[in-house]
Every structure is written in C-alpha cells, then in structure tokens.
Coordinates of C-alpha atoms in Angstrom, one line a residue:
M17 CA 59.8 -37.6 -35.5
I18 CA 57.4 -40.1 -33.1
Q19 CA 54.1 -41.8 -34.3
Q20 CA 51.3 -42.7 -32.2
G21 CA 48.5 -44.9 -32.3
T22 CA 45.3 -44.9 -30.7
D23 CA 41.4 -45.8 -30.5
W24 CA 39.8 -42.3 -29.1
G25 CA 37.1 -43.7 -29.0
F26 CA 36.1 -43.4 -32.4
V27 CA 33.2 -46.2 -31.7
G28 CA 30.4 -45.2 -28.5
P29 CA 26.4 -43.7 -29.3
A30 CA 25.5 -40.0 -30.0
Y31 CA 26.1 -37.1 -28.4
E32 CA 25.0 -34.0 -30.1
A33 CA 26.4 -32.1 -26.6
P34 CA 24.6 -28.2 -26.9
M35 CA 28.0 -26.7 -28.5
L36 CA 29.8 -29.3 -30.7
L37 CA 33.6 -28.3 -29.8
Q38 CA 32.7 -29.9 -26.8
D39 CA 31.4 -32.9 -28.3
A40 CA 29.9 -33.8 -32.2
Q41 CA 29.0 -37.6 -31.6
R42 CA 26.8 -39.0 -33.7
C43 CA 25.5 -42.8 -34.2
I44 CA 23.0 -42.9 -36.9
N45 CA 21.6 -47.1 -37.9
W46 CA 25.0 -48.4 -35.3
Y47 CA 24.4 -49.4 -32.2
P48 CA 26.5 -49.8 -29.6
E49 CA 27.4 -53.3 -28.2
V50 CA 29.4 -54.2 -24.8
T51 CA 30.4 -56.8 -24.1
E52 CA 30.6 -59.3 -21.7
N53 CA 33.6 -61.2 -21.8
R54 CA 36.0 -59.8 -20.5
G55 CA 38.7 -61.3 -22.9
S56 CA 37.3 -59.7 -26.2
K57 CA 39.2 -57.9 -28.1
M58 CA 37.8 -54.5 -27.4
P59 CA 35.0 -53.5 -25.0
I60 CA 32.6 -51.9 -27.6
A61 CA 31.8 -52.5 -30.8
L62 CA 29.3 -50.7 -33.4
L63 CA 26.6 -53.5 -34.7
G64 CA 24.8 -52.8 -37.2
C65 CA 20.8 -52.0 -37.0
P66 CA 18.3 -54.0 -38.4
G67 CA 16.8 -53.2 -41.6
L68 CA 13.5 -54.0 -43.3
N69 CA 12.3 -56.8 -45.4
P70 CA 8.7 -56.4 -46.5
V71 CA 6.4 -59.3 -45.4
L72 CA 3.0 -58.2 -46.8
S73 CA 1.1 -55.3 -48.1
T74 CA -2.0 -54.0 -47.6
I75 CA -3.3 -50.5 -49.1
P76 CA -1.1 -47.2 -49.6
G77 CA -1.4 -44.9 -45.6
E78 CA -0.5 -45.2 -42.6
V79 CA 0.3 -47.8 -40.8
R80 CA -1.8 -47.1 -37.1
G81 CA -1.2 -50.2 -34.9
M82 CA -0.8 -53.8 -34.7
W83 CA -2.0 -56.5 -32.1
P84 CA -1.1 -59.9 -32.1
L85 CA -4.0 -62.5 -31.0
P86 CA -3.9 -65.1 -29.0
G87 CA -1.6 -68.0 -30.3
T88 CA 1.1 -66.2 -32.1
Q89 CA -0.6 -66.8 -34.9
S90 CA -2.8 -64.4 -36.5
A91 CA -2.9 -61.0 -35.6
L92 CA -5.2 -57.7 -35.8
V93 CA -3.2 -54.7 -38.5
V94 CA -4.8 -50.9 -38.8
V95 CA -4.3 -50.1 -43.1
A96 CA -5.3 -45.7 -42.3
N97 CA -9.8 -46.7 -42.4
T98 CA -9.4 -50.7 -42.6
L99 CA -8.2 -53.1 -40.5
Y100 CA -7.0 -56.4 -41.8
L101 CA -6.6 -60.0 -40.0
M102 CA -2.8 -61.3 -40.5
T103 CA -2.5 -64.8 -40.3
V104 CA 0.5 -67.1 -41.0
Q105 CA -0.2 -68.3 -44.5
T106 CA 3.0 -70.0 -44.8
P107 CA 5.2 -71.6 -41.7
A108 CA 8.8 -71.5 -40.7
T109 CA 10.8 -74.2 -41.7
A110 CA 14.9 -74.5 -40.7
Q111 CA 15.2 -72.2 -44.1
T112 CA 12.8 -70.0 -44.9
E113 CA 10.5 -68.0 -42.8
P114 CA 7.4 -67.6 -42.3
I115 CA 4.9 -65.7 -44.8
F116 CA 1.8 -64.1 -43.7
A117 CA -1.4 -63.0 -45.9
A118 CA -4.5 -60.0 -45.2
T119 CA -7.4 -59.6 -45.1
A120 CA -9.8 -57.0 -43.9
V121 CA -12.3 -57.5 -42.1
G122 CA -13.3 -54.2 -40.6
T123 CA -13.8 -50.5 -41.7
L124 CA -12.8 -47.5 -38.7
L125 CA -14.0 -44.2 -38.3
T126 CA -11.1 -42.9 -38.8
S127 CA -7.2 -42.7 -41.0
T128 CA -4.5 -41.7 -39.5
G129 CA -2.9 -41.7 -35.8
P130 CA -1.8 -43.8 -33.7
V131 CA -4.4 -47.1 -32.5
V132 CA -4.2 -49.4 -29.1
M133 CA -5.5 -52.6 -29.1
R134 CA -5.9 -55.7 -26.6
D135 CA -8.4 -58.4 -25.9
N136 CA -9.4 -60.9 -22.9
G137 CA -8.1 -63.1 -24.3
P138 CA -10.4 -66.5 -26.4
L139 CA -13.9 -67.1 -25.8
F140 CA -14.6 -69.2 -22.7
G141 CA -17.9 -70.7 -21.2
G142 CA -19.3 -67.1 -21.9
E143 CA -16.7 -65.0 -21.2
G144 CA -14.1 -62.5 -23.2
G145 CA -13.7 -63.3 -27.2
F146 CA -13.6 -59.7 -28.1
V147 CA -10.7 -57.2 -28.8
A148 CA -11.3 -54.3 -28.4
I149 CA -9.9 -51.1 -30.6
V150 CA -9.6 -47.2 -29.9
D151 CA -9.1 -44.9 -32.1
G152 CA -8.9 -41.9 -29.3
T153 CA -12.2 -40.8 -31.1
Y154 CA -14.7 -44.2 -31.9
G155 CA -14.1 -48.3 -30.1
Y156 CA -14.5 -51.2 -32.2
Y157 CA -14.4 -54.5 -31.3
Y158 CA -13.2 -57.6 -33.2
L159 CA -14.2 -61.1 -32.4
I160 CA -10.9 -62.9 -32.0
S161 CA -12.3 -66.3 -33.8
G162 CA -12.5 -64.6 -36.8
A163 CA -16.8 -65.6 -36.8
P164 CA -20.4 -64.8 -35.7
Q165 CA -21.1 -65.8 -32.6
T166 CA -24.8 -66.6 -30.9
V167 CA -25.9 -65.8 -27.6
K168 CA -29.4 -67.0 -26.0
F169 CA -31.4 -64.9 -23.0
S170 CA -34.5 -64.9 -21.7
G171 CA -37.0 -61.9 -20.5
S172 CA -40.6 -60.7 -20.6
V173 CA -41.1 -57.8 -22.5
T174 CA -44.4 -56.0 -23.0
T175 CA -46.3 -54.5 -26.3
G176 CA -45.5 -51.1 -27.0
S177 CA -42.2 -51.0 -25.1
P178 CA -37.9 -51.3 -26.1
V179 CA -37.9 -53.1 -22.5
V180 CA -36.5 -56.6 -21.5
T181 CA -37.2 -57.6 -18.1
L182 CA -34.0 -60.0 -17.4
P183 CA -35.1 -62.9 -15.1
G184 CA -30.9 -62.8 -13.3
D185 CA -27.9 -61.3 -14.1
M186 CA -27.0 -59.9 -17.2
P187 CA -25.9 -62.5 -20.2
Y188 CA -22.5 -63.1 -20.6
G189 CA -21.2 -62.4 -25.3
L190 CA -23.0 -59.0 -25.3
V191 CA -21.8 -55.6 -26.8
I192 CA -23.4 -52.7 -28.4
S193 CA -23.1 -51.6 -31.8
P194 CA -25.3 -50.8 -34.9
G195 CA -24.7 -54.6 -36.4
V196 CA -26.1 -57.3 -33.8
S197 CA -29.4 -57.8 -34.8
V198 CA -31.8 -59.8 -32.3
V199 CA -34.8 -61.7 -32.5
D200 CA -36.9 -63.7 -30.3
S201 CA -39.7 -66.5 -30.7
N202 CA -42.2 -64.8 -30.4
G203 CA -42.0 -62.6 -33.4
G204 CA -42.1 -59.3 -31.3
F205 CA -39.3 -57.3 -32.0
F206 CA -37.7 -57.5 -36.1
S207 CA -35.6 -55.6 -37.4
A208 CA -34.0 -55.0 -33.4
S209 CA -30.8 -53.9 -32.2
I210 CA -29.4 -53.3 -28.5
A211 CA -29.7 -50.0 -27.3
S212 CA -28.4 -49.6 -23.8
V213 CA -28.3 -52.2 -20.6
D214 CA -29.3 -51.4 -17.2
F215 CA -27.1 -53.2 -15.0
N216 CA -29.0 -51.8 -11.7
A217 CA -32.9 -52.3 -13.7
L218 CA -31.6 -55.9 -15.3
T219 CA -33.1 -54.8 -18.6
I220 CA -31.8 -54.1 -21.8
K221 CA -33.0 -51.6 -24.3
M222 CA -33.7 -52.8 -27.5
T223 CA -34.1 -49.8 -30.9
V224 CA -37.8 -50.4 -31.6
N225 CA -40.6 -51.6 -29.7
S226 CA -42.0 -54.7 -28.6
T227 CA -45.4 -56.5 -30.8
V228 CA -45.6 -58.9 -28.1
T229 CA -46.1 -59.2 -24.7
N230 CA -44.5 -62.4 -23.9
S231 CA -43.2 -63.1 -19.6
A232 CA -40.9 -65.9 -21.1
D233 CA -39.5 -65.2 -24.2
T234 CA -36.7 -66.3 -26.0
F235 CA -34.4 -64.0 -27.6
T236 CA -30.8 -64.8 -30.0
A237 CA -28.9 -61.7 -30.6
T238 CA -26.2 -62.5 -33.6
I239 CA -23.5 -60.7 -33.2
P240 CA -20.6 -59.6 -36.7
V241 CA -16.6 -60.4 -36.6
F242 CA -16.1 -57.0 -36.5
G243 CA -18.0 -53.5 -35.6
Q244 CA -18.0 -50.2 -33.4
I245 CA -19.5 -49.5 -30.1
T246 CA -21.9 -47.8 -29.9
D247 CA -22.5 -48.2 -26.1
P248 CA -23.8 -44.8 -25.0
A249 CA -21.4 -45.2 -21.7
F250 CA -18.7 -46.0 -23.9
L251 CA -16.4 -42.7 -23.7
P252 CA -13.6 -42.1 -26.2
A253 CA -10.6 -43.7 -25.3
S254 CA -7.1 -43.6 -26.8
R255 CA -5.5 -45.7 -24.5
I256 CA -6.3 -49.2 -23.4
A257 CA -3.9 -51.5 -21.1
F258 CA -5.9 -55.0 -20.1
I259 CA -5.8 -56.0 -16.3
E260 CA -7.2 -59.3 -14.9
G261 CA -10.4 -59.1 -17.6
W262 CA -10.5 -56.0 -17.4
L263 CA -10.3 -53.8 -20.4
I264 CA -9.0 -49.8 -18.6
F265 CA -10.2 -47.1 -21.2
S266 CA -8.7 -43.6 -20.7
E267 CA -10.5 -41.4 -21.9
P268 CA -9.0 -37.5 -23.7
G269 CA -8.7 -34.3 -22.5
T270 CA -10.2 -36.2 -18.6
R271 CA -9.2 -37.5 -15.6
T272 CA -11.5 -40.2 -15.9
F273 CA -11.2 -44.1 -16.8
F274 CA -13.2 -46.3 -16.9
T275 CA -13.9 -49.9 -17.5
N276 CA -16.2 -52.8 -18.8
A277 CA -18.9 -53.5 -16.8
A278 CA -20.4 -55.4 -14.7
T279 CA -18.0 -58.1 -13.9
P280 CA -14.5 -59.8 -16.7
Y281 CA -13.9 -60.7 -19.2
T282 CA -17.2 -59.2 -21.3
L283 CA -17.3 -55.7 -23.3
L284 CA -20.4 -53.9 -22.2
F285 CA -20.6 -50.4 -20.1
D286 CA -21.9 -48.7 -17.5
G287 CA -21.7 -44.6 -16.3
G288 CA -20.7 -45.7 -12.9
F289 CA -18.4 -47.6 -13.4
Y290 CA -16.3 -45.0 -14.1
A291 CA -12.5 -43.3 -12.0
L292 CA -10.8 -40.2 -11.1
K293 CA -7.3 -39.7 -11.5
D294 CA -7.8 -38.2 -8.7
S295 CA -4.6 -37.6 -5.9
S296 CA -3.4 -34.5 -8.5
S297 CA -5.4 -32.2 -10.9
D298 CA -4.0 -32.2 -13.6
N299 CA -5.2 -34.7 -16.0
L300 CA -4.5 -38.4 -17.3
M301 CA -2.3 -38.4 -20.4
T302 CA -1.9 -41.5 -20.4
L303 CA -1.5 -45.6 -19.0
F304 CA -0.4 -48.8 -18.9
E305 CA -0.3 -52.0 -17.4
N306 CA 2.3 -54.0 -15.4
N307 CA 2.8 -56.3 -13.4
R308 CA -1.1 -56.8 -13.0
E309 CA -0.9 -53.1 -11.2
L310 CA -2.4 -50.1 -13.2
W311 CA -0.3 -47.2 -14.5
L312 CA -2.0 -43.6 -15.1
V313 CA 0.4 -41.4 -15.7
G314 CA -0.8 -37.5 -16.0
E315 CA 0.2 -33.9 -17.3
R316 CA 2.4 -34.2 -14.2
T317 CA 2.1 -36.8 -12.1
T318 CA 1.6 -40.4 -11.9
E319 CA -0.5 -42.7 -10.0
V320 CA -0.3 -47.0 -9.5
W321 CA -4.1 -48.4 -9.1
Y322 CA -4.6 -52.6 -8.5
N323 CA -7.5 -54.4 -8.7
A324 CA -9.0 -54.3 -5.5
G325 CA -12.3 -56.3 -6.4
N326 CA -14.4 -53.8 -5.6
T327 CA -17.9 -54.3 -6.5
N328 CA -19.2 -51.4 -8.5
F329 CA -15.6 -50.7 -9.3
A330 CA -12.5 -53.3 -9.5
F331 CA -10.1 -50.1 -8.7
A332 CA -8.1 -48.5 -6.3
R333 CA -4.9 -46.5 -6.2
I334 CA -1.7 -48.1 -3.8
P335 CA -2.3 -44.9 -0.9
G336 CA 1.9 -43.0 -0.5
I337 CA 3.0 -43.8 -3.9
G338 CA 1.9 -41.2 -6.2
P339 CA 5.5 -40.6 -8.7
Q340 CA 5.9 -36.6 -8.9
I341 CA 6.1 -36.8 -12.9
G342 CA 4.0 -37.1 -15.8
C343 CA 4.3 -38.2 -19.7
A344 CA 4.3 -35.5 -22.8
A345 CA 4.0 -37.4 -25.8
T346 CA 0.0 -40.5 -25.1
H347 CA 1.2 -42.7 -27.0
S348 CA 5.2 -42.1 -26.0
I349 CA 4.6 -45.3 -23.3
T350 CA 6.3 -48.5 -23.9
R351 CA 7.4 -51.0 -20.8
I352 CA 10.6 -52.5 -21.8
G353 CA 12.0 -55.5 -19.7
P354 CA 10.4 -55.2 -16.3
N355 CA 10.1 -50.8 -16.3
L356 CA 7.8 -48.9 -18.3
I357 CA 8.9 -45.7 -20.2
W358 CA 8.6 -42.9 -21.1
L359 CA 8.5 -39.7 -22.8
A360 CA 8.0 -36.6 -19.5
R361 CA 7.5 -33.8 -18.0
N362 CA 6.0 -32.6 -14.6
E363 CA 6.0 -28.6 -14.1
Q364 CA 9.4 -28.5 -13.4
G365 CA 9.6 -28.9 -17.8
E366 CA 9.8 -31.6 -20.5
N367 CA 12.0 -33.8 -23.4
I368 CA 13.4 -36.2 -20.6
V369 CA 12.8 -39.7 -21.1
V370 CA 12.3 -41.6 -17.7
Q371 CA 12.3 -45.0 -17.2
T372 CA 10.2 -46.5 -13.4
Q373 CA 12.2 -48.4 -10.9
Q374 CA 9.4 -50.7 -8.6
Y375 CA 7.6 -47.1 -7.7
S376 CA 10.2 -44.7 -8.3
W377 CA 11.8 -43.5 -11.6
E378 CA 14.8 -42.5 -13.4
R379 CA 15.6 -40.5 -16.2
V380 CA 17.4 -42.4 -18.7
S381 CA 18.1 -39.5 -21.8
N382 CA 21.3 -37.5 -21.3
H383 CA 22.3 -33.4 -21.6
A384 CA 22.7 -34.2 -26.3
V385 CA 18.9 -36.2 -27.1
E386 CA 17.1 -33.6 -24.9
H387 CA 18.1 -30.6 -26.3
A388 CA 17.9 -32.5 -29.6
W389 CA 14.2 -33.5 -28.8
A390 CA 13.9 -29.3 -27.4
Q391 CA 14.5 -27.6 -30.4
Y392 CA 11.4 -30.2 -32.3
P393 CA 8.0 -27.7 -32.5
V394 CA 6.0 -30.5 -31.9
V395 CA 6.6 -33.0 -29.4
S396 CA 3.3 -34.6 -28.2
D397 CA 2.6 -36.8 -31.5
A398 CA 5.9 -39.0 -29.9
I399 CA 5.4 -42.1 -30.1
G400 CA 8.0 -45.6 -28.5
Y401 CA 7.9 -49.2 -28.6
A402 CA 10.4 -51.4 -27.7
Y403 CA 10.8 -55.1 -28.8
E404 CA 13.8 -57.3 -27.7
E405 CA 17.1 -58.7 -30.5
E406 CA 20.2 -60.2 -29.1
G407 CA 19.7 -59.6 -25.6
H408 CA 19.4 -56.1 -25.9
F409 CA 15.8 -53.7 -25.2
F410 CA 15.3 -51.5 -27.3
Y411 CA 12.8 -48.4 -26.8
V412 CA 12.4 -46.4 -29.8
L413 CA 10.4 -42.8 -29.6
T414 CA 9.5 -41.2 -33.3
F415 CA 8.7 -38.1 -33.4
P416 CA 6.5 -38.0 -36.6
T417 CA 6.5 -33.8 -36.7
A418 CA 10.0 -33.3 -36.0
D419 CA 10.3 -36.5 -38.9
A420 CA 13.0 -38.4 -36.5
T421 CA 13.5 -41.4 -34.4
W422 CA 15.5 -42.0 -31.1
V423 CA 16.4 -45.3 -29.8
F424 CA 17.3 -45.6 -26.3
D425 CA 19.0 -49.5 -25.5
G426 CA 18.1 -50.3 -21.7
L427 CA 22.0 -52.7 -21.3
T428 CA 23.9 -50.0 -22.0
N429 CA 22.1 -47.8 -20.9
M430 CA 23.3 -45.5 -24.8
W431 CA 20.7 -43.3 -27.5
H432 CA 21.6 -43.6 -31.0
Q433 CA 18.8 -42.9 -33.8
R434 CA 18.2 -44.7 -36.3
A435 CA 16.8 -43.5 -39.7
S436 CA 15.0 -43.8 -43.3
F437 CA 17.7 -42.4 -46.2
D438 CA 16.7 -40.5 -49.1
P439 CA 19.8 -40.2 -51.7
V440 CA 18.2 -38.4 -54.4
A441 CA 18.3 -35.6 -52.2
G442 CA 20.9 -36.3 -49.5
V443 CA 19.1 -36.8 -45.6
Y444 CA 18.1 -38.8 -43.0
H445 CA 13.8 -39.2 -42.5
R446 CA 12.5 -40.6 -39.4
H447 CA 12.7 -44.8 -39.5
R448 CA 9.8 -46.1 -41.4
G449 CA 8.3 -48.2 -38.4
N450 CA 4.9 -47.1 -36.8
C451 CA 4.8 -49.3 -34.6
F452 CA 5.8 -53.0 -33.5
M453 CA 4.9 -56.7 -32.4
D454 CA 6.4 -59.8 -32.4
L455 CA 3.9 -62.5 -34.5
A456 CA 5.0 -66.3 -35.7
D457 CA 8.9 -65.5 -34.2
V458 CA 9.3 -62.6 -36.6
R459 CA 9.6 -58.8 -35.4
L460 CA 7.4 -56.9 -37.5
V461 CA 7.1 -53.1 -37.8
G462 CA 4.4 -51.3 -39.3
D463 CA 5.3 -48.8 -42.3
Y464 CA 3.6 -44.8 -41.4
Q465 CA 3.4 -44.6 -45.1
S466 CA 3.1 -47.4 -47.1
G467 CA 0.7 -49.7 -45.8
Q468 CA 3.2 -52.7 -45.3
V469 CA 4.7 -54.8 -42.7
H470 CA 8.0 -55.7 -42.5
Q471 CA 10.0 -57.8 -40.6
M472 CA 13.0 -56.3 -38.6
S473 CA 16.7 -58.2 -38.8
R474 CA 19.5 -57.5 -38.7
Q475 CA 20.1 -60.3 -41.4
F476 CA 18.8 -57.7 -43.7
Y477 CA 20.8 -54.9 -44.6
T478 CA 18.5 -52.5 -46.6
D479 CA 15.6 -50.3 -45.7
A480 CA 12.9 -52.3 -47.4
G481 CA 14.6 -52.2 -50.4
N482 CA 16.5 -48.6 -49.9
P483 CA 19.4 -47.6 -48.8
L484 CA 20.5 -48.4 -45.0
R485 CA 22.9 -46.0 -44.4
C486 CA 24.9 -45.5 -41.4
Q487 CA 26.6 -43.0 -39.8
R488 CA 28.8 -42.3 -37.1
R489 CA 30.9 -39.0 -35.8
A490 CA 33.8 -39.7 -34.0
P491 CA 34.4 -37.6 -30.6
H492 CA 37.0 -34.5 -31.5
V493 CA 41.2 -35.3 -31.7
W494 CA 42.8 -32.7 -30.7
S495 CA 45.8 -32.3 -28.3
S496 CA 44.6 -31.3 -24.5
S497 CA 47.2 -30.7 -23.4
D498 CA 48.6 -27.3 -25.1
R499 CA 45.4 -27.4 -27.9
Y500 CA 48.5 -27.3 -31.0
R501 CA 48.1 -29.0 -34.0
I502 CA 48.2 -32.8 -34.7
F503 CA 49.7 -34.9 -38.1
H504 CA 46.9 -37.5 -38.8
G505 CA 49.5 -39.9 -41.1
W506 CA 46.8 -43.2 -41.7
L507 CA 43.1 -44.3 -40.9
Q508 CA 41.9 -47.6 -40.0
C509 CA 38.4 -49.1 -39.1
E510 CA 37.6 -53.0 -38.6
F511 CA 34.7 -53.7 -40.6
T512 CA 34.1 -57.3 -40.7
P513 CA 35.9 -58.4 -43.6
G514 CA 35.8 -60.0 -47.4
V515 CA 31.7 -59.4 -46.6
G516 CA 30.8 -58.4 -50.3
I517 CA 28.8 -59.6 -52.8
A518 CA 28.5 -61.1 -55.4
T519 CA 27.5 -59.3 -57.7
G520 CA 25.6 -55.6 -57.7
Q521 CA 25.8 -52.6 -55.3
G522 CA 27.9 -54.4 -52.5
S523 CA 30.2 -56.7 -54.7
N524 CA 33.3 -54.8 -53.1
P525 CA 31.6 -52.6 -50.7
Q526 CA 32.6 -49.4 -50.1
A527 CA 32.7 -47.1 -47.3
M528 CA 33.7 -43.2 -47.1
L529 CA 35.7 -40.9 -44.3
R530 CA 35.3 -37.2 -44.3
W531 CA 36.1 -34.5 -41.5
S532 CA 35.7 -31.6 -39.8
N533 CA 39.1 -29.0 -39.3
D534 CA 36.9 -26.9 -37.4
G535 CA 35.6 -29.5 -34.7
G536 CA 31.9 -30.3 -37.0
F537 CA 31.1 -26.6 -38.5
T538 CA 32.4 -27.8 -42.5
W539 CA 33.1 -30.8 -44.1
S540 CA 35.9 -32.4 -46.4
N541 CA 35.6 -33.8 -49.6
E542 CA 34.9 -37.8 -49.4
H543 CA 37.0 -40.3 -49.4
W544 CA 36.3 -43.7 -50.3
T545 CA 37.5 -47.5 -50.1
T546 CA 36.4 -51.0 -49.8
I547 CA 36.4 -52.8 -46.5
G548 CA 36.5 -56.1 -48.3
A549 CA 35.6 -57.5 -51.4
Q550 CA 33.0 -61.6 -51.2
G551 CA 36.5 -63.7 -49.4
E552 CA 38.8 -61.4 -49.2
T553 CA 38.9 -61.5 -44.9
R554 CA 42.1 -59.7 -44.5
N555 CA 41.1 -56.6 -45.9
R556 CA 42.1 -53.6 -44.0
A557 CA 40.2 -50.2 -44.1
I558 CA 42.9 -47.4 -44.7
W559 CA 42.6 -44.6 -44.9
R560 CA 46.3 -42.4 -45.5
R561 CA 47.9 -39.4 -45.6
L562 CA 45.3 -37.1 -44.2
G563 CA 46.4 -33.6 -43.2
R564 CA 46.4 -31.8 -39.7
A565 CA 44.2 -30.2 -37.3
R566 CA 43.8 -28.7 -33.9
D567 CA 40.7 -29.8 -34.1
R568 CA 39.2 -32.8 -35.7
V569 CA 36.1 -34.5 -36.3
Y570 CA 36.1 -37.9 -38.2
E571 CA 32.8 -38.9 -40.0
L572 CA 32.4 -42.3 -41.3
N573 CA 29.7 -44.0 -43.6
Y574 CA 28.9 -47.3 -44.6
A575 CA 25.6 -48.2 -47.6
D576 CA 25.9 -51.1 -49.2
P577 CA 24.0 -54.0 -48.4
T578 CA 26.4 -55.9 -46.5
A579 CA 27.8 -57.0 -43.1
R580 CA 28.8 -53.3 -41.6
D581 CA 29.6 -54.1 -38.3
L582 CA 32.6 -52.1 -37.1
I583 CA 35.3 -53.2 -34.2
G584 CA 37.3 -50.7 -33.8
V585 CA 39.0 -47.8 -35.6
T586 CA 43.0 -46.9 -35.1
L587 CA 44.4 -43.4 -36.5
M588 CA 48.4 -43.6 -36.8
F589 CA 49.2 -39.5 -35.5
E590 CA 51.9 -37.1 -34.7
P591 CA 52.0 -33.7 -32.5
E592 CA 53.1 -31.0 -33.6
E593 CA 54.6 -30.2 -30.6
Q594 CA 57.3 -31.8 -31.3
F595 CA 58.9 -29.3 -33.8
W596 CA 58.6 -26.7 -31.3
N597 CA 62.5 -26.5 -30.5
L598 CA 63.2 -25.7 -33.9
P599 CA 64.3 -22.1 -34.6
D600 CA 61.4 -19.9 -35.6
Q601 CA 62.1 -19.7 -39.1
A602 CA 61.8 -23.3 -39.6
Y603 CA 58.5 -23.3 -39.0

C-alpha cells in the first residue's frame, strides 16, 4: 500500500452549497489570508478573526450608532435612548491603549433601531458646529463644542405679533428646538423660543407674541448643547449624508430627500429644499455620500446626484446614470474602500450583495451565502458596516432577526462568518458588533445587547470575555475517479505552535476535530489534541488512525484564548482502489 499526502484545500472560505454533497464548507471566526509573496510557504492561511475587549460601559441596551467628532479624540455614542459623549480620558502610550470615558449628554425619544449621525464641521465664522442625528422618526442635534452657544441678530417687532422681521439674511447658527431660548433687548418677549422661519419673507416666528413695538430690536438666542429638531420643515428621516456643507436626509417610505436651508453649514430647514428620486417610481430606500456625490438607492433602481450649486435646491441628478439595482435593507449600505456596498434587490429578486464600480455595480455575494440568506425570515433589518485591518477591507453584514453575521473580504473576495458562541447551549449567535467607528486610532464596535463599546483587534482572543470559538469545515475528501473508499491514516494541522499562556485555560491549548462520513449530515465524536503549550514551538497537532470513508468532511474547532492562526493541513491517505485486484473473498 502506498500512502499519499495531500493538502486538499482545507484552508478556505465559507461556502455551504444548497446541496451539502456538493460543498459543505464553513468558516466561522477565521478568515483566509492570501499571500502577496510568491515565495511564501503556503499561498493561503487562516487567520483568527479579531476578538473583543470592553473599553467602555454604559447602560444596558443596544448601542445604536456611533460617530467620531472632528479631531478624532471624541465621539457620540447612542445606547438605548441615551446619547453619550465618549472621550479619550488617557491617551495611548507605547505600552498601553487609550482609556475612554463617557458622559450622558442627551435623551432620544426612541430606544431601539439604528441611529445615523453626520456633522457639518467645527463652528467657524458662525457656520457649522452641529451634529445631526436621526433615528427613523425624530431628528436631534448636538453642538460639537460641547457648550451652549449664543446667536445674536436684529429685527423689528410689533406688539401682539410673534413675528420678527429681519433687515437682511437669516442669521447663522440657529436651530429650531424647544430648548432654544430667545430674549430681546427691550423685553418684548418673555420665555420665547423659535417656532419657525420663513426664508422668502426673511422672518422668524416666535412661540409667544411681542409685548412691544420696536423697529430695531436686538435678540439673543441661547442654544443648548443637545435638543430635538422641531423645525416644521424637518421630516422624519432614516439616513443622513454630508456633502460640501449640505446635510441630506431621506424620508422613509417615500421618494423624498431634503437638505438644510438656505445655505450650507446650517441646521434650519425650508419646505422648498427637497427633491424626489424621480427617474423611477420606486421609493427611496437609503442614501450615501461617496466621492462628493450622492447615491440615492431605491427599492429597484438607483440614481446619482451632485452639488450643482442651484439656488433653490443645490443638487441635481447626473443625466444618463441609473443603475438598475435597489436596496433590500436601509442600513446595509456603507463604503468599502473606494466603493459603496449594500444588500440589494430589484424587480427580479433579492438577497445579493452588490458593490459599485464607477456608476455601475457588480455582484460580490455567491450562491452559498445567497442560499443562506434566502432561508432567513427577515432580511430588511440587516445592518452593514465596513472597516480596514492589515490591508483587508471587511464588509460586516448582520441580520438581527436571523441572528447571523456574514463578512465579505474586499481584498480576497471571500466570505466568512463571525459569531458569538454560547458554550452552554452550544450554538452560535450573531456577532456582538452592532456599529463601528475608528477613534483615536482604535477600532471600536458597539455591543447590540450590553451597552458596551469594545475594542476590536486580533490581539484579543476572547469575545468580550466569552469564548471566541472558531470553526472550519473543509471541502469533501473523496475519490472523484471511482468513488471508492479512502483510508485516512493521519491528519496534521499546522497551527502557530507554542502559543499557550502561562496558567489557566489556554495553558495547554486544545483543538477539536470531528468528521462526517456522509458528506456533512451526521458527525463523529469529538477528538482533541494540543497545538502546543507555551514555548513548545516544534509541536505538531496530529490525529491518527482516522478510519475510512467514501465521502468525508472534516471539521476543526478551536476556542482557547490564544493565537489560532493556521497555515495548512495535510492528510495522509491510502486509496481503496489498490485492493480491487484481490479475490472477492479477501474483502
């Protein structure tokens, strides 16, 4: 008998085909790394996905959205119905990561669902200084300075009227919110705030009538740090984009999108500063800015607009650009590298992920992930974010109702899963990350349950203190020429050896192997071996005397809190066909 050794493609992406006998591959909490050096020992390896380390705790609940503020040393974080200002309390050093702190700065009117934020830059010359916040129903603002600000303006008032007539342009820096208080130099208004503005008549309507008549009154508006936007011209919004001073909002369930008015870097609104996604009749699902252009993605079709500098509404549609693809989940859209990516659909179907290529699009999902998504009861609640790590651009797509997370690697075009493992029930759940931001050179995700913000890094080997369990199901091992049985002598996994920690779990790190002899339907008992205690750099993880099968699928699992990178796997086997020349009674 002649033994043969093979690495039959154990290292690879997730690809569980609709028919398991075709392909049963899984890749959970590992991702393929394809070498860029032609002289590497192996062309592809499996790297452990980043673990989570809590760096900030708030109230229990869903971290709904995060947004870094200018300067990259502070950010806004929404947990349940509370808005927090997250700051760097202690800067990073050569040996330590930064330490973060959080202060509650506002309260939202909703407690669940994604929150989207954009800022219009630091206050400069009366312009900017705001963060706009939307939760799908209400709008809010936050002052980037973190301190109340005052806006002074002049105008004429008449006894018994709430209207202030301005001598010129609308003053910069105003926002309509119940907490904004306005006083005038003559005491004509008592406990007044702004009810509305009229950009055509150049008037400001107060919430109370004036008690005096004055043709040259002086007013001071004091704007709190946080408040709800109650501008009559502000509509419910689910998404925001920012382009060249303009904040652009999408109204759910319509074709409408609108901007602030009447000039950039402000946070007032006018009923005339809106437009429709109008090249097709489908509703606007989502929007996103990219390369100073506005992508409006509908239910079936897409449009691209740009800042044309128009007087009444700054934006105009780029003629002749109309990709025939829509969006299946409002908050699945994000930027990955230079392109946009989202969970797509059109009149022909849904459950594919597409990526823009200039003004067109390409499918980047595959049959295996699309089959998995087709089984989910709901996909419209999918949430997407992207980040870069070590040259990989990852698109992380979570399906909350389906309790699953899939990740596309834009560098290799391969998919894998990320999951949180429940060791008691023995089941995987969705990844804990609900939203992402990069702050103070640290990659951070918000937890969908605990209200914590976690640092996400490959330097961590637990899932916020819980086991970070990896799983790889390999391609089928079978004889394609004759479908005879194969004798499996031994299997060796080349992990990074000697990575055990000094004491406790992981001091003798163990990998678990099991297999299926029917192509992936039923599974053997668990078989454990060490990958090498601390310093055992010549350790080999080997399983021997593995039996025989016509169609075998191997599954490798690892959960100890150590490095778990895997360069390759070799199987030593003997084809059964070598015995077919024996008499019948010999077998």
